[in-house]
Amino acid sequence: MAEFTFELNDDQKQVRDWLHGFAKDVIRPAASEWDEREETPWPIIQEAAKVGIYSLDFYAQQFFDPTGLGIPMTMEELFWGDAGIALSIVGTGLAAVGVLANGTEEQIGTWIPQMYGDPDDVKVAAFCSSEPDAGSDVAAMRTRAVYDEAKDEWVLNGTKTWATNGGIANVHVVVAVVDPELGSKGHASFIVPPNTPGLSQGQKFKKHGIRASHTAEVVLEDVRVPGSCLLGGKEKLDERLARAREKAKAGGERVKNAAMATFEASRPAVGAMAVGTARAAYEVALDYAKTRVQFGRPIIDNQGVAFQLADMRTQIDAARLLVWRASWMATTGKPFTSAEGSMSKLYASEVAKKVTAQAVQILGGNGFTREYPVERMHRDSAIYTIFEGTSEVQRLVIARTLSGMPIR
């Protein structure tokens, strides 16, 4: 088991510097353009694929880093460049994690490569869980999957919303209800292969931030997928449902559903995204405070500004440590006995919102304009307290874990 350390090894430092260079030289110069266009930055994704950042091999190497720091380090550096473009580059990863968390070895080997494509023909994937009436309340999910035994096919019907890459993805991973009586325990995940009839893009959302990342509804109308597209297989699903029914009768322990397994695995990574955005805003504010002269001296010479920067840096470092701890625990198999994954996501998300707001304030009127990047960073930061579990949901998870009570 890898020991927990705050020091990156030489290989990790080399990867970090490589990612930072790509973020600095490729992502940042394009950030404002793609934010204004509100379109998927396909040329940037392709450039990332050509250098090896947007690839299954690269993310597998980081995912299986024995220290657990590969993924958070990657997220922080890319999102330091720009949150919208970075999410377009890493958004496929959530669907890939969904397959890794719930799929068989054959399914992993078959579908994850198709999510990325190749440098000459890049593809993206989408993880579809949220619905118009079922976001944080996963038990309210209505998308149904019905098994057609005669054809060994599953028939999916429903509408998904807030899906990153929804509708433009080569592969969609869809969470659906297979047994309504079991609530959130009666869910399963399905692969919808490319060009499957019945799947279409609904509304594309015009967002406050992360505007270079495509977010849309996904409509499923009698979508038929082969039985082999049920992640984990039918035998495993039947066993899981049988256990859930027995525990429901006995009033037993909760059973994790497919969507929650994916979100739990990704929460520290989202925290790392928030750390990257916060760090970027802090650095802009620090540089500005050193060079902006008012009343004959740089504004950092005033305690009111200097103390804000001190607090910003302290909070960023604290958030990073929470993220690294949770990532190390997840990789080394240590249970989140105090909801450490939710802690990392909660704190880093709140820090990103606060730090970017302080950066805007330090830049004053300039910070409120699009001539300076902190305005965009502040808009982007709002998503971290919302997606993959709101801050309120994270607090609920933490409180339930600490107390052992069904807090509502």
mmCIF file with all atom_site columns, C-alpha atoms in Angstrom, residues 197-296:
data_model
loop_
_atom_site.group_PDB
_atom_site.id
_atom_site.type_symbol
_atom_site.label_atom_id
_atom_site.label_alt_id
_atom_site.label_comp_id
_atom_site.label_asym_id
_atom_site.label_entity_id
_atom_site.label_seq_id
_atom_site.pdbx_PDB_ins_code
_atom_site.Cartn_x
_atom_site.Cartn_y
_atom_site.Cartn_z
_atom_site.occupancy
_atom_site.B_iso_or_equiv
_atom_site.pdbx_formal_charge
_atom_site.auth_seq_id
_atom_site.auth_comp_id
_atom_site.auth_asym_id
_atom_site.auth_atom_id
_atom_site.pdbx_PDB_model_num
ATOM 1   C CA . PRO A 1 197 ? -32.257 4.681   -33.168 1.00 0.00 ? 197 PRO A CA 1
ATOM 2   C CA . GLY A 1 198 ? -34.489 6.549   -30.731 1.00 0.00 ? 198 GLY A CA 1
ATOM 3   C CA . LEU A 1 199 ? -31.799 8.561   -28.939 1.00 0.00 ? 199 LEU A CA 1
ATOM 4   C CA . SER A 1 200 ? -31.781 12.262  -29.734 1.00 0.00 ? 200 SER A CA 1
ATOM 5   C CA . GLN A 1 201 ? -30.539 15.532  -28.322 1.00 0.00 ? 201 GLN A CA 1
ATOM 6   C CA . GLY A 1 202 ? -33.131 17.724  -26.662 1.00 0.00 ? 202 GLY A CA 1
ATOM 7   C CA . GLN A 1 203 ? -32.538 21.247  -25.434 1.00 0.00 ? 203 GLN A CA 1
ATOM 8   C CA . LYS A 1 204 ? -28.951 22.506  -25.394 1.00 0.00 ? 204 LYS A CA 1
ATOM 9   C CA . PHE A 1 205 ? -28.470 24.720  -22.356 1.00 0.00 ? 205 PHE A CA 1
ATOM 10  C CA . LYS A 1 206 ? -27.022 28.226  -22.530 1.00 0.00 ? 206 LYS A CA 1
ATOM 11  C CA . LYS A 1 207 ? -25.110 28.397  -19.289 1.00 0.00 ? 207 LYS A CA 1
ATOM 12  C CA . HIS A 1 208 ? -23.763 30.976  -16.835 1.00 0.00 ? 208 HIS A CA 1
ATOM 13  C CA . GLY A 1 209 ? -20.311 29.372  -16.905 1.00 0.00 ? 209 GLY A CA 1
ATOM 14  C CA . ILE A 1 210 ? -18.280 26.468  -18.364 1.00 0.00 ? 210 ILE A CA 1
ATOM 15  C CA . ARG A 1 211 ? -19.779 27.584  -21.646 1.00 0.00 ? 211 ARG A CA 1
ATOM 16  C CA . ALA A 1 212 ? -17.261 25.735  -23.838 1.00 0.00 ? 212 ALA A CA 1
ATOM 17  C CA . SER A 1 213 ? -18.624 22.468  -22.461 1.00 0.00 ? 213 SER A CA 1
ATOM 18  C CA . HIS A 1 214 ? -21.697 21.058  -24.203 1.00 0.00 ? 214 HIS A CA 1
ATOM 19  C CA . THR A 1 215 ? -24.623 20.423  -21.825 1.00 0.00 ? 215 THR A CA 1
ATOM 20  C CA . ALA A 1 216 ? -27.951 19.167  -23.126 1.00 0.00 ? 216 ALA A CA 1
ATOM 21  C CA . GLU A 1 217 ? -31.007 16.987  -22.655 1.00 0.00 ? 217 GLU A CA 1
ATOM 22  C CA . VAL A 1 218 ? -30.994 13.453  -24.022 1.00 0.00 ? 218 VAL A CA 1
ATOM 23  C CA . VAL A 1 219 ? -34.322 12.026  -25.168 1.00 0.00 ? 219 VAL A CA 1
ATOM 24  C CA . LEU A 1 220 ? -34.825 8.239   -25.269 1.00 0.00 ? 220 LEU A CA 1
ATOM 25  C CA . GLU A 1 221 ? -37.798 6.971   -27.246 1.00 0.00 ? 221 GLU A CA 1
ATOM 26  C CA . ASP A 1 222 ? -38.051 3.178   -27.471 1.00 0.00 ? 222 ASP A CA 1
ATOM 27  C CA . VAL A 1 223 ? -34.273 2.912   -27.545 1.00 0.00 ? 223 VAL A CA 1
ATOM 28  C CA . ARG A 1 224 ? -33.364 -0.754  -27.927 1.00 0.00 ? 224 ARG A CA 1
ATOM 29  C CA . VAL A 1 225 ? -29.953 -1.960  -26.818 1.00 0.00 ? 225 VAL A CA 1
ATOM 30  C CA . PRO A 1 226 ? -28.618 -5.541  -26.727 1.00 0.00 ? 226 PRO A CA 1
ATOM 31  C CA . GLY A 1 227 ? -28.668 -7.403  -23.439 1.00 0.00 ? 227 GLY A CA 1
ATOM 32  C CA . SER A 1 228 ? -24.873 -7.185  -23.419 1.00 0.00 ? 228 SER A CA 1
ATOM 33  C CA . CYS A 1 229 ? -25.184 -3.407  -22.961 1.00 0.00 ? 229 CYS A CA 1
ATOM 34  C CA . LEU A 1 230 ? -26.436 -3.774  -19.386 1.00 0.00 ? 230 LEU A CA 1
ATOM 35  C CA . LEU A 1 231 ? -23.360 -2.869  -17.340 1.00 0.00 ? 231 LEU A CA 1
ATOM 36  C CA . GLY A 1 232 ? -22.347 -5.786  -15.149 1.00 0.00 ? 232 GLY A CA 1
ATOM 37  C CA . GLY A 1 233 ? -24.662 -8.230  -16.919 1.00 0.00 ? 233 GLY A CA 1
ATOM 38  C CA . LYS A 1 234 ? -28.149 -9.515  -16.141 1.00 0.00 ? 234 LYS A CA 1
ATOM 39  C CA . GLU A 1 235 ? -27.067 -12.244 -13.752 1.00 0.00 ? 235 GLU A CA 1
ATOM 40  C CA . LYS A 1 236 ? -25.317 -9.714  -11.520 1.00 0.00 ? 236 LYS A CA 1
ATOM 41  C CA . LEU A 1 237 ? -28.309 -7.352  -11.758 1.00 0.00 ? 237 LEU A CA 1
ATOM 42  C CA . ASP A 1 238 ? -30.783 -10.098 -10.798 1.00 0.00 ? 238 ASP A CA 1
ATOM 43  C CA . GLU A 1 239 ? -28.661 -11.023 -7.781  1.00 0.00 ? 239 GLU A CA 1
ATOM 44  C CA . ARG A 1 240 ? -28.399 -7.405  -6.682  1.00 0.00 ? 240 ARG A CA 1
ATOM 45  C CA . LEU A 1 241 ? -32.139 -6.802  -7.049  1.00 0.00 ? 241 LEU A CA 1
ATOM 46  C CA . ALA A 1 242 ? -32.912 -9.981  -5.096  1.00 0.00 ? 242 ALA A CA 1
ATOM 47  C CA . ARG A 1 243 ? -30.679 -8.827  -2.230  1.00 0.00 ? 243 ARG A CA 1
ATOM 48  C CA . ALA A 1 244 ? -32.296 -5.392  -2.298  1.00 0.00 ? 244 ALA A CA 1
ATOM 49  C CA . ARG A 1 245 ? -35.778 -6.931  -2.100  1.00 0.00 ? 245 ARG A CA 1
ATOM 50  C CA . GLU A 1 246 ? -34.762 -9.096  0.849   1.00 0.00 ? 246 GLU A CA 1
ATOM 51  C CA . LYS A 1 247 ? -33.224 -6.156  2.674   1.00 0.00 ? 247 LYS A CA 1
ATOM 52  C CA . ALA A 1 248 ? -36.265 -4.013  1.910   1.00 0.00 ? 248 ALA A CA 1
ATOM 53  C CA . LYS A 1 249 ? -38.497 -6.644  3.515   1.00 0.00 ? 249 LYS A CA 1
ATOM 54  C CA . ALA A 1 250 ? -36.222 -6.852  6.535   1.00 0.00 ? 250 ALA A CA 1
ATOM 55  C CA . GLY A 1 251 ? -35.710 -3.101  6.752   1.00 0.00 ? 251 GLY A CA 1
ATOM 56  C CA . GLY A 1 252 ? -32.010 -3.706  6.214   1.00 0.00 ? 252 GLY A CA 1
ATOM 57  C CA . GLU A 1 253 ? -29.062 -1.577  5.151   1.00 0.00 ? 253 GLU A CA 1
ATOM 58  C CA . ARG A 1 254 ? -29.071 0.681   2.132   1.00 0.00 ? 254 ARG A CA 1
ATOM 59  C CA . VAL A 1 255 ? -27.724 -0.556  -1.193  1.00 0.00 ? 255 VAL A CA 1
ATOM 60  C CA . LYS A 1 256 ? -25.755 1.816   -3.377  1.00 0.00 ? 256 LYS A CA 1
ATOM 61  C CA . ASN A 1 257 ? -27.233 2.460   -6.809  1.00 0.00 ? 257 ASN A CA 1
ATOM 62  C CA . ALA A 1 258 ? -25.337 2.695   -10.089 1.00 0.00 ? 258 ALA A CA 1
ATOM 63  C CA . ALA A 1 259 ? -25.336 6.497   -10.330 1.00 0.00 ? 259 ALA A CA 1
ATOM 64  C CA . MET A 1 260 ? -24.149 6.985   -6.755  1.00 0.00 ? 260 MET A CA 1
ATOM 65  C CA . ALA A 1 261 ? -21.244 4.556   -7.264  1.00 0.00 ? 261 ALA A CA 1
ATOM 66  C CA . THR A 1 262 ? -20.069 6.712   -10.171 1.00 0.00 ? 262 THR A CA 1
ATOM 67  C CA . PHE A 1 263 ? -20.492 10.003  -8.314  1.00 0.00 ? 263 PHE A CA 1
ATOM 68  C CA . GLU A 1 264 ? -18.684 8.764   -5.196  1.00 0.00 ? 264 GLU A CA 1
ATOM 69  C CA . ALA A 1 265 ? -15.692 7.778   -7.301  1.00 0.00 ? 265 ALA A CA 1
ATOM 70  C CA . SER A 1 266 ? -15.584 11.167  -9.029  1.00 0.00 ? 266 SER A CA 1
ATOM 71  C CA . ARG A 1 267 ? -16.153 13.603  -6.147  1.00 0.00 ? 267 ARG A CA 1
ATOM 72  C CA . PRO A 1 268 ? -12.478 14.150  -5.240  1.00 0.00 ? 268 PRO A CA 1
ATOM 73  C CA . ALA A 1 269 ? -11.771 14.748  -8.942  1.00 0.00 ? 269 ALA A CA 1
ATOM 74  C CA . VAL A 1 270 ? -14.420 17.487  -9.002  1.00 0.00 ? 270 VAL A CA 1
ATOM 75  C CA . GLY A 1 271 ? -12.771 18.973  -5.933  1.00 0.00 ? 271 GLY A CA 1
ATOM 76  C CA . ALA A 1 272 ? -9.486  19.045  -7.861  1.00 0.00 ? 272 ALA A CA 1
ATOM 77  C CA . MET A 1 273 ? -11.192 20.887  -10.716 1.00 0.00 ? 273 MET A CA 1
ATOM 78  C CA . ALA A 1 274 ? -12.356 23.522  -8.233  1.00 0.00 ? 274 ALA A CA 1
ATOM 79  C CA . VAL A 1 275 ? -8.846  23.819  -6.796  1.00 0.00 ? 275 VAL A CA 1
ATOM 80  C CA . GLY A 1 276 ? -7.473  24.468  -10.287 1.00 0.00 ? 276 GLY A CA 1
ATOM 81  C CA . THR A 1 277 ? -9.954  27.265  -10.979 1.00 0.00 ? 277 THR A CA 1
ATOM 82  C CA . ALA A 1 278 ? -9.382  28.815  -7.547  1.00 0.00 ? 278 ALA A CA 1
ATOM 83  C CA . ARG A 1 279 ? -5.613  28.689  -7.964  1.00 0.00 ? 279 ARG A CA 1
ATOM 84  C CA . ALA A 1 280 ? -5.833  30.346  -11.370 1.00 0.00 ? 280 ALA A CA 1
ATOM 85  C CA . ALA A 1 281 ? -7.927  33.223  -10.013 1.00 0.00 ? 281 ALA A CA 1
ATOM 86  C CA . TYR A 1 282 ? -5.653  33.645  -6.996  1.00 0.00 ? 282 TYR A CA 1
ATOM 87  C CA . GLU A 1 283 ? -2.564  33.884  -9.207  1.00 0.00 ? 283 GLU A CA 1
ATOM 88  C CA . VAL A 1 284 ? -4.157  36.535  -11.412 1.00 0.00 ? 284 VAL A CA 1
ATOM 89  C CA . ALA A 1 285 ? -5.181  38.516  -8.327  1.00 0.00 ? 285 ALA A CA 1
ATOM 90  C CA . LEU A 1 286 ? -1.720  38.211  -6.766  1.00 0.00 ? 286 LEU A CA 1
ATOM 91  C CA . ASP A 1 287 ? 0.046   39.421  -9.913  1.00 0.00 ? 287 ASP A CA 1
ATOM 92  C CA . TYR A 1 288 ? -2.434  42.276  -10.283 1.00 0.00 ? 288 TYR A CA 1
ATOM 93  C CA . ALA A 1 289 ? -2.035  43.353  -6.655  1.00 0.00 ? 289 ALA A CA 1
ATOM 94  C CA . LYS A 1 290 ? 1.741   43.513  -7.078  1.00 0.00 ? 290 LYS A CA 1
ATOM 95  C CA . THR A 1 291 ? 1.579   45.755  -10.151 1.00 0.00 ? 291 THR A CA 1
ATOM 96  C CA . ARG A 1 292 ? -1.566  47.847  -9.636  1.00 0.00 ? 292 ARG A CA 1
ATOM 97  C CA . VAL A 1 293 ? -0.519  51.168  -8.078  1.00 0.00 ? 293 VAL A CA 1
ATOM 98  C CA . GLN A 1 294 ? -2.949  53.342  -6.119  1.00 0.00 ? 294 GLN A CA 1
ATOM 99  C CA . PHE A 1 295 ? -2.054  56.278  -3.892  1.00 0.00 ? 295 PHE A CA 1
ATOM 100 C CA . GLY A 1 296 ? 1.588   55.851  -4.857  1.00 0.00 ? 296 GLY A CA 1
#
